[in-house]
PDB file of C-alpha atoms in Angstrom:
ATOM      1  CA  MET A   8     -27.090 -14.039   3.362  1.00  0.00           C
ATOM      2  CA  ARG A   9     -23.447 -13.008   3.636  1.00  0.00           C
ATOM      3  CA  SER A  10     -22.973 -13.321  -0.142  1.00  0.00           C
ATOM      4  CA  LEU A  11     -26.095 -11.256  -0.748  1.00  0.00           C
ATOM      5  CA  ARG A  12     -24.857  -8.530   1.588  1.00  0.00           C
ATOM      6  CA  ALA A  13     -21.442  -8.520  -0.070  1.00  0.00           C
ATOM      7  CA  SER A  14     -23.004  -8.350  -3.545  1.00  0.00           C
ATOM      8  CA  TRP A  15     -25.140  -5.378  -2.532  1.00  0.00           C
ATOM      9  CA  LYS A  16     -22.131  -3.533  -1.100  1.00  0.00           C
ATOM     10  CA  LEU A  17     -20.111  -4.323  -4.216  1.00  0.00           C
ATOM     11  CA  ALA A  18     -22.833  -2.929  -6.479  1.00  0.00           C
ATOM     12  CA  ARG A  19     -23.011   0.260  -4.441  1.00  0.00           C
ATOM     13  CA  ALA A  20     -19.211   0.546  -4.386  1.00  0.00           C
ATOM     14  CA  LEU A  21     -19.138   0.256  -8.174  1.00  0.00           C
ATOM     15  CA  GLY A  22     -21.700   3.035  -8.255  1.00  0.00           C
ATOM     16  CA  MET A  23     -19.362   5.194  -6.172  1.00  0.00           C
ATOM     17  CA  VAL A  24     -16.490   4.480  -8.571  1.00  0.00           C
ATOM     18  CA  LEU A  25     -18.607   5.487 -11.565  1.00  0.00           C
ATOM     19  CA  SER A  26     -19.802   8.580  -9.723  1.00  0.00           C
ATOM     20  CA  GLY A  27     -16.196   9.497  -8.990  1.00  0.00           C
ATOM     21  CA  LEU A  28     -15.216   9.109 -12.635  1.00  0.00           C
ATOM     22  CA  MET A  29     -18.111  11.313 -13.726  1.00  0.00           C
ATOM     23  CA  THR A  30     -17.089  13.950 -11.193  1.00  0.00           C
ATOM     24  CA  LEU A  31     -13.513  13.894 -12.496  1.00  0.00           C
ATOM     25  CA  ALA A  32     -14.653  14.302 -16.082  1.00  0.00           C
ATOM     26  CA  PHE A  33     -17.419  16.878 -15.754  1.00  0.00           C
ATOM     27  CA  VAL A  34     -17.177  18.629 -12.368  1.00  0.00           C
ATOM     28  CA  PHE A  35     -13.470  18.907 -11.497  1.00  0.00           C
ATOM     29  CA  PRO A  36     -12.612  21.161 -14.472  1.00  0.00           C
ATOM     30  CA  ARG A  37     -14.876  23.859 -12.984  1.00  0.00           C
ATOM     31  CA  LEU A  38     -13.611  23.629  -9.392  1.00  0.00           C
ATOM     32  CA  SER A  39     -10.799  25.338  -7.517  1.00  0.00           C
ATOM     33  CA  ALA A  40      -8.034  23.255  -5.941  1.00  0.00           C
ATOM     34  CA  GLY A  41      -9.629  23.573  -2.504  1.00  0.00           C
ATOM     35  CA  GLU A  42     -13.024  22.524  -3.819  1.00  0.00           C
ATOM     36  CA  ARG A  43     -11.482  19.485  -5.504  1.00  0.00           C
ATOM     37  CA  GLU A  44      -9.807  18.441  -2.278  1.00  0.00           C
ATOM     38  CA  ALA A  45     -13.103  18.739  -0.396  1.00  0.00           C
ATOM     39  CA  ARG A  46     -14.854  16.640  -3.056  1.00  0.00           C
ATOM     40  CA  VAL A  47     -12.213  13.901  -2.844  1.00  0.00           C
ATOM     41  CA  GLN A  48     -12.451  13.783   0.949  1.00  0.00           C
ATOM     42  CA  ALA A  49     -16.265  13.663   0.918  1.00  0.00           C
ATOM     43  CA  TRP A  50     -16.239  10.939  -1.757  1.00  0.00           C
ATOM     44  CA  ALA A  51     -13.790   8.845   0.285  1.00  0.00           C
ATOM     45  CA  GLU A  52     -15.936   9.209   3.414  1.00  0.00           C
ATOM     46  CA  ARG A  53     -19.050   8.137   1.536  1.00  0.00           C
ATOM     47  CA  THR A  54     -17.299   5.195  -0.131  1.00  0.00           C
ATOM     48  CA  LEU A  55     -16.134   3.878   3.247  1.00  0.00           C
ATOM     49  CA  GLN A  56     -19.731   4.060   4.473  1.00  0.00           C
ATOM     50  CA  VAL A  57     -20.907   2.109   1.428  1.00  0.00           C
ATOM     51  CA  LEU A  58     -18.242  -0.543   2.077  1.00  0.00           C
ATOM     52  CA  GLY A  59     -19.343  -0.823   5.698  1.00  0.00           C
ATOM     53  CA  VAL A  60     -16.057   0.484   7.079  1.00  0.00           C
ATOM     54  CA  GLY A  61     -16.232   2.838  10.055  1.00  0.00           C
ATOM     55  CA  LEU A  62     -13.714   5.640  10.512  1.00  0.00           C
ATOM     56  CA  GLU A  63     -12.128   6.834  13.742  1.00  0.00           C
ATOM     57  CA  VAL A  64      -9.606   9.683  13.696  1.00  0.00           C
ATOM     58  CA  ARG A  65      -7.260  10.223  16.631  1.00  0.00           C
ATOM     59  CA  GLY A  66      -4.744  12.990  17.061  1.00  0.00           C
ATOM     60  CA  VAL A  67      -4.714  16.110  14.925  1.00  0.00           C
ATOM     61  CA  PRO A  68      -3.902  15.984  11.209  1.00  0.00           C
ATOM     62  CA  ALA A  69      -1.856  18.882   9.868  1.00  0.00           C
ATOM     63  CA  ALA A  70      -4.256  21.753   9.195  1.00  0.00           C
ATOM     64  CA  GLN A  71      -2.367  22.743   6.061  1.00  0.00           C
ATOM     65  CA  GLY A  72       0.701  21.936   4.048  1.00  0.00           C
ATOM     66  CA  PRO A  73       3.471  21.610   3.443  1.00  0.00           C
ATOM     67  CA  VAL A  74       3.790  18.310   5.266  1.00  0.00           C
ATOM     68  CA  LEU A  75       4.695  14.713   4.419  1.00  0.00           C
ATOM     69  CA  LEU A  76       2.397  12.097   5.968  1.00  0.00           C
ATOM     70  CA  VAL A  77       4.290   8.867   6.755  1.00  0.00           C
ATOM     71  CA  ALA A  78       1.999   5.873   7.318  1.00  0.00           C
ATOM     72  CA  ASN A  79       2.083   2.102   7.607  1.00  0.00           C
ATOM     73  CA  HIS A  80       0.425   0.133   4.801  1.00  0.00           C
ATOM     74  CA  ILE A  81      -2.086  -2.685   5.293  1.00  0.00           C
ATOM     75  CA  SER A  82      -4.732  -2.667   2.592  1.00  0.00           C
ATOM     76  CA  TRP A  83      -6.117  -1.189  -0.602  1.00  0.00           C
ATOM     77  CA  LEU A  84      -8.468   0.568   1.844  1.00  0.00           C
ATOM     78  CA  ASP A  85      -5.620   2.679   3.240  1.00  0.00           C
ATOM     79  CA  ILE A  86      -5.862   5.334   0.538  1.00  0.00           C
ATOM     80  CA  LEU A  87      -9.604   5.750   1.067  1.00  0.00           C
ATOM     81  CA  VAL A  88      -9.116   5.869   4.826  1.00  0.00           C
ATOM     82  CA  LEU A  89      -6.403   8.530   4.704  1.00  0.00           C
ATOM     83  CA  HIS A  90      -8.300  10.611   2.142  1.00  0.00           C
ATOM     84  CA  ALA A  91     -11.368  10.506   4.384  1.00  0.00           C
ATOM     85  CA  ALA A  92      -9.330  11.576   7.421  1.00  0.00           C
ATOM     86  CA  ARG A  93      -7.300  14.279   5.671  1.00  0.00           C
ATOM     87  CA  TYR A  94      -6.987  15.029   1.960  1.00  0.00           C
ATOM     88  CA  CYS A  95      -3.490  14.358   0.645  1.00  0.00           C
ATOM     89  CA  ARG A  96      -1.658  13.455  -2.540  1.00  0.00           C
ATOM     90  CA  PHE A  97      -0.260   9.932  -2.497  1.00  0.00           C
ATOM     91  CA  VAL A  98       2.967   8.563  -3.885  1.00  0.00           C
ATOM     92  CA  SER A  99       2.077   5.150  -5.305  1.00  0.00           C
ATOM     93  CA  LYS A 100       3.587   2.403  -7.414  1.00  0.00           C
ATOM     94  CA  ALA A 101       3.013   2.889 -11.139  1.00  0.00           C
ATOM     95  CA  ASP A 102       1.040  -0.373 -11.356  1.00  0.00           C
ATOM     96  CA  VAL A 103      -1.933   1.352  -9.722  1.00  0.00           C
ATOM     97  CA  ARG A 104      -2.243   3.706 -12.680  1.00  0.00           C
ATOM     98  CA  ARG A 105      -2.952   0.677 -14.898  1.00  0.00           C
ATOM     99  CA  TRP A 106      -5.735  -0.741 -12.698  1.00  0.00           C
ATOM    100  CA  PRO A 107      -9.111  -0.525 -14.472  1.00  0.00           C
ATOM    101  CA  LEU A 108     -11.186   2.438 -13.207  1.00  0.00           C
ATOM    102  CA  ILE A 109      -9.181   2.727  -9.970  1.00  0.00           C
ATOM    103  CA  GLY A 110      -6.116   4.003 -11.811  1.00  0.00           C
ATOM    104  CA  ARG A 111      -8.088   6.875 -13.307  1.00  0.00           C
ATOM    105  CA  LEU A 112      -9.519   7.780  -9.908  1.00  0.00           C
ATOM    106  CA  ALA A 113      -6.056   7.747  -8.334  1.00  0.00           C
ATOM    107  CA  GLU A 114      -4.664   9.947 -11.082  1.00  0.00           C
ATOM    108  CA  GLY A 115      -7.583  12.365 -10.776  1.00  0.00           C
ATOM    109  CA  ALA A 116      -7.023  12.637  -7.021  1.00  0.00           C
ATOM    110  CA  GLY A 117      -3.481  13.876  -7.648  1.00  0.00           C
ATOM    111  CA  THR A 118      -1.450  10.705  -7.060  1.00  0.00           C
ATOM    112  CA  LEU A 119       2.244  10.789  -7.989  1.00  0.00           C
ATOM    113  CA  PHE A 120       3.305   7.502  -9.584  1.00  0.00           C
ATOM    114  CA  ILE A 121       6.715   5.866  -9.261  1.00  0.00           C
ATOM    115  CA  GLU A 122       8.385   2.936 -11.033  1.00  0.00           C
ATOM    116  CA  ARG A 123       9.878   1.291  -7.945  1.00  0.00           C
ATOM    117  CA  GLU A 124      12.389  -0.790  -9.906  1.00  0.00           C
ATOM    118  CA  SER A 125      13.876   2.272 -11.586  1.00  0.00           C
ATOM    119  CA  ARG A 126      16.401   4.288  -9.575  1.00  0.00           C
ATOM    120  CA  ARG A 127      16.214   7.087 -12.128  1.00  0.00           C
ATOM    121  CA  ASP A 128      12.432   7.285 -11.792  1.00  0.00           C
ATOM    122  CA  ALA A 129      12.715   7.256  -7.995  1.00  0.00           C
ATOM    123  CA  LEU A 130      15.041  10.264  -8.170  1.00  0.00           C
ATOM    124  CA  ARG A 131      12.595  12.005 -10.502  1.00  0.00           C
ATOM    125  CA  VAL A 132       9.707  11.412  -8.111  1.00  0.00           C
ATOM    126  CA  VAL A 133      11.702  12.604  -5.077  1.00  0.00           C
ATOM    127  CA  HIS A 134      12.550  15.793  -6.978  1.00  0.00           C
ATOM    128  CA  HIS A 135       8.892  16.284  -7.959  1.00  0.00           C
ATOM    129  CA  MET A 136       7.761  15.578  -4.379  1.00  0.00           C
ATOM    130  CA  ALA A 137      10.136  18.243  -3.080  1.00  0.00           C
ATOM    131  CA  GLU A 138       8.719  20.724  -5.595  1.00  0.00           C
ATOM    132  CA  ARG A 139       5.145  19.963  -4.531  1.00  0.00           C
ATOM    133  CA  LEU A 140       6.063  20.234  -0.840  1.00  0.00           C
ATOM    134  CA  ARG A 141       7.681  23.620  -1.434  1.00  0.00           C
ATOM    135  CA  ALA A 142       4.422  24.634  -3.134  1.00  0.00           C
ATOM    136  CA  GLY A 143       2.523  23.772   0.052  1.00  0.00           C
ATOM    137  CA  ASP A 144       1.060  20.344  -0.749  1.00  0.00           C
ATOM    138  CA  VAL A 145       0.211  17.607   1.733  1.00  0.00           C
ATOM    139  CA  LEU A 146       1.814  14.397   0.423  1.00  0.00           C
ATOM    140  CA  ALA A 147       1.524  10.866   1.819  1.00  0.00           C
ATOM    141  CA  VAL A 148       3.875   7.895   1.522  1.00  0.00           C
ATOM    142  CA  PHE A 149       3.904   4.270   2.673  1.00  0.00           C
ATOM    143  CA  PRO A 150       7.620   3.747   3.402  1.00  0.00           C
ATOM    144  CA  GLU A 151       7.230  -0.001   3.994  1.00  0.00           C
ATOM    145  CA  GLY A 152       6.976  -0.181   0.202  1.00  0.00           C
ATOM    146  CA  THR A 153       4.322  -2.901   0.341  1.00  0.00           C
ATOM    147  CA  THR A 154       1.447  -4.035   2.539  1.00  0.00           C
ATOM    148  CA  SER A 155       1.856  -5.886   5.829  1.00  0.00           C
ATOM    149  CA  ASN A 156      -0.592  -7.902   7.922  1.00  0.00           C
ATOM    150  CA  GLY A 157      -1.144  -4.938  10.213  1.00  0.00           C
ATOM    151  CA  ILE A 158       0.147  -6.844  13.229  1.00  0.00           C
ATOM    152  CA  ALA A 159       3.841  -6.037  12.780  1.00  0.00           C
ATOM    153  CA  LEU A 160       5.529  -3.263  10.827  1.00  0.00           C
ATOM    154  CA  LEU A 161       7.988  -3.892   8.016  1.00  0.00           C
ATOM    155  CA  PRO A 162      11.200  -1.830   7.780  1.00  0.00           C
ATOM    156  CA  PHE A 163      10.729   1.744   6.556  1.00  0.00           C
ATOM    157  CA  HIS A 164      12.615   2.653   3.379  1.00  0.00           C
ATOM    158  CA  ALA A 165      14.232   6.073   3.567  1.00  0.00           C
ATOM    159  CA  ASN A 166      14.430   7.217  -0.064  1.00  0.00           C
ATOM    160  CA  LEU A 167      11.180   9.191  -0.263  1.00  0.00           C
ATOM    161  CA  LEU A 168      11.918  11.007   3.001  1.00  0.00           C
ATOM    162  CA  GLN A 169      14.650  12.843   1.113  1.00  0.00           C
ATOM    163  CA  ALA A 170      11.909  14.986  -0.436  1.00  0.00           C
ATOM    164  CA  ALA A 171      10.933  16.382   2.971  1.00  0.00           C
ATOM    165  CA  ILE A 172      14.588  16.922   3.896  1.00  0.00           C
ATOM    166  CA  SER A 173      15.350  18.689   0.604  1.00  0.00           C
ATOM    167  CA  ALA A 174      12.272  20.905   0.936  1.00  0.00           C
ATOM    168  CA  ASP A 175      12.865  21.364   4.698  1.00  0.00           C
ATOM    169  CA  VAL A 176       9.270  20.516   5.602  1.00  0.00           C
ATOM    170  CA  PRO A 177       7.954  18.393   8.487  1.00  0.00           C
ATOM    171  CA  ALA A 178       6.887  14.766   8.381  1.00  0.00           C
ATOM    172  CA  GLN A 179       3.860  13.608  10.359  1.00  0.00           C
ATOM    173  CA  PRO A 180       3.745   9.956  11.499  1.00  0.00           C
ATOM    174  CA  VAL A 181       0.372   8.290  10.909  1.00  0.00           C
ATOM    175  CA  ALA A 182      -0.683   4.873  12.204  1.00  0.00           C
ATOM    176  CA  LEU A 183      -3.399   2.815  10.513  1.00  0.00           C
ATOM    177  CA  VAL A 184      -5.170   0.027  12.394  1.00  0.00           C
ATOM    178  CA  PHE A 185      -8.229  -2.023  11.443  1.00  0.00           C
ATOM    179  CA  LEU A 186     -10.471  -3.213  14.278  1.00  0.00           C
ATOM    180  CA  ASP A 187     -13.383  -5.608  14.431  1.00  0.00           C
ATOM    181  CA  ALA A 188     -16.313  -3.269  15.103  1.00  0.00           C
ATOM    182  CA  ALA A 189     -17.900  -5.554  17.715  1.00  0.00           C
ATOM    183  CA  SER A 190     -14.886  -6.721  19.728  1.00  0.00           C
ATOM    184  CA  ARG A 191     -12.675  -3.653  19.104  1.00  0.00           C
ATOM    185  CA  GLN A 192      -9.770  -6.053  18.607  1.00  0.00           C
ATOM    186  CA  PRO A 193      -7.294  -5.765  15.700  1.00  0.00           C
ATOM    187  CA  THR A 194      -8.367  -7.767  12.656  1.00  0.00           C
ATOM    188  CA  THR A 195      -6.539  -8.917   9.527  1.00  0.00           C
ATOM    189  CA  ARG A 196      -9.758  -9.040   7.511  1.00  0.00           C
ATOM    190  CA  ALA A 197      -8.854  -5.912   5.548  1.00  0.00           C
ATOM    191  CA  CYS A 198      -5.288  -7.024   4.761  1.00  0.00           C
ATOM    192  CA  TYR A 199      -4.120  -7.259   1.171  1.00  0.00           C
ATOM    193  CA  ILE A 200      -0.877  -9.233   1.292  1.00  0.00           C
ATOM    194  CA  GLY A 201       1.017 -12.144  -0.226  1.00  0.00           C
ATOM    195  CA  ASP A 202      -1.003 -14.111  -2.759  1.00  0.00           C
ATOM    196  CA  ASP A 203      -4.225 -12.175  -2.127  1.00  0.00           C
ATOM    197  CA  SER A 204      -5.986 -10.963  -5.236  1.00  0.00           C
ATOM    198  CA  LEU A 205      -7.660  -7.565  -5.149  1.00  0.00           C
ATOM    199  CA  VAL A 206     -11.010  -9.203  -5.885  1.00  0.00           C
ATOM    200  CA  GLY A 207     -10.535 -11.783  -3.132  1.00  0.00           C
ATOM    201  CA  SER A 208      -9.529  -9.163  -0.588  1.00  0.00           C
ATOM    202  CA  LEU A 209     -12.454  -6.968  -1.589  1.00  0.00           C
ATOM    203  CA  TRP A 210     -14.930  -9.842  -1.286  1.00  0.00           C
ATOM    204  CA  ARG A 211     -13.556 -10.849   2.136  1.00  0.00           C
ATOM    205  CA  THR A 212     -13.918  -7.294   3.388  1.00  0.00           C
ATOM    206  CA  LEU A 213     -17.427  -6.832   2.019  1.00  0.00           C
ATOM    207  CA  GLY A 214     -18.716 -10.192   3.237  1.00  0.00           C
ATOM    208  CA  GLY A 215     -17.250 -10.097   6.715  1.00  0.00           C
ATOM    209  CA  ALA A 216     -18.417  -8.468   9.911  1.00  0.00           C
ATOM    210  CA  PRO A 217     -18.144  -4.656  10.110  1.00  0.00           C
ATOM    211  CA  ILE A 218     -14.703  -3.182  10.691  1.00  0.00           C
ATOM    212  CA  VAL A 219     -13.436   0.176  11.892  1.00  0.00           C
ATOM    213  CA  ALA A 220     -10.410   1.938  10.429  1.00  0.00           C
ATOM    214  CA  VAL A 221      -8.468   3.887  13.044  1.00  0.00           C
ATOM    215  CA  VAL A 222      -6.195   6.695  11.826  1.00  0.00           C
ATOM    216  CA  HIS A 223      -3.881   8.041  14.519  1.00  0.00           C
ATOM    217  CA  PHE A 224      -1.951  11.219  13.687  1.00  0.00           C
ATOM    218  CA  GLY A 225       1.206  11.901  15.673  1.00  0.00           C
ATOM    219  CA  GLN A 226       3.095  15.150  16.165  1.00  0.00           C
ATOM    220  CA  PRO A 227       4.790  16.555  13.037  1.00  0.00           C
ATOM    221  CA  GLU A 228       8.585  16.436  13.137  1.00  0.00           C
ATOM    222  CA  ALA A 229      10.837  19.036  11.526  1.00  0.00           C
ATOM    223  CA  ALA A 230      13.251  17.844   8.849  1.00  0.00           C
ATOM    224  CA  GLN A 231      16.228  19.956  10.001  1.00  0.00           C
ATOM    225  CA  ALA A 232      18.750  18.362   7.629  1.00  0.00           C
ATOM    226  CA  ARG A 233      18.288  14.933   9.242  1.00  0.00           C
ATOM    227  CA  ASP A 234      19.941  11.746   8.082  1.00  0.00           C
ATOM    228  CA  ARG A 235      17.124  10.123   6.126  1.00  0.00           C
ATOM    229  CA  ARG A 236      17.887   6.557   7.243  1.00  0.00           C
ATOM    230  CA  LEU A 237      17.941   7.479  10.918  1.00  0.00           C
ATOM    231  CA  TRP A 238      14.769   9.502  10.422  1.00  0.00           C
ATOM    232  CA  ALA A 239      13.065   6.547   8.747  1.00  0.00           C
ATOM    233  CA  GLU A 240      13.930   4.342  11.731  1.00  0.00           C
ATOM    234  CA  HIS A 241      12.667   6.983  14.149  1.00  0.00           C
ATOM    235  CA  LEU A 242       9.400   7.511  12.256  1.00  0.00           C
ATOM    236  CA  ARG A 243       8.849   3.762  12.198  1.00  0.00           C
ATOM    237  CA  GLU A 244       9.171   3.726  15.982  1.00  0.00           C
ATOM    238  CA  ARG A 245       6.687   6.591  16.266  1.00  0.00           C
ATOM    239  CA  VAL A 246       4.160   4.877  13.974  1.00  0.00           C
ATOM    240  CA  ASP A 247       4.518   1.669  15.966  1.00  0.00           C
ATOM    241  CA  GLU A 248       3.873   3.566  19.205  1.00  0.00           C
ATOM    242  CA  LEU A 249       0.774   5.210  17.729  1.00  0.00           C
ATOM    243  CA  ARG A 250      -0.565   1.818  16.640  1.00  0.00           C
ATOM    244  CA  ARG A 251      -0.486   0.614  20.234  1.00  0.00           C
ATOM    245  CA  ILE A 252      -2.219   3.583  21.880  1.00  0.00           C
TER     246      ILE A 252
END
């Protein structure tokens, strides 16, 4: 029964991916930037429903840009969850661009890609991020640089925060937590870490009991020429506090 339920969800999720690709190809060219953002957010909300993932938003997301969202990273679901809570443009590792189907969706949603091993590319992306922030965009980063188990936070890397400092725009801490829908206790079922394959993580999520993604937005913090490393440590503390509320 569990396998049947997971297979049905997977088929519907694939349908959402194909629908998203069709929208990118044939609908987006006719839409304004605001209309595109609304479409992405609505698509993310619907896809979470198809996957059987509930959404709970706490706090108040920034009503408009420019702002840099700074969140912890647990799962491949995180991007869907944040898009559903508040449209934003992500900064993601370049590998995602090469994922079948998903890479095209990420690119169409405005993702900025970075080659993490290349210092020169990192500088390029920080410069581009600062330009987009000055233009009023809402950007999102996962400063842990990789996924964690959701129980404890990894150290926050400071490099990408330089974009907010250079553009003198605020950063908003955002905590992501996945709960078992029945017990309301934190669960690692949605985690995508270590030797997990994307397919294995997807199947575990689809076949398991329902989960709820909690997105907790903290208060935005002004850049004010901060030291980026100290700011990264402070934002990590804020995200950790939000996770526990």
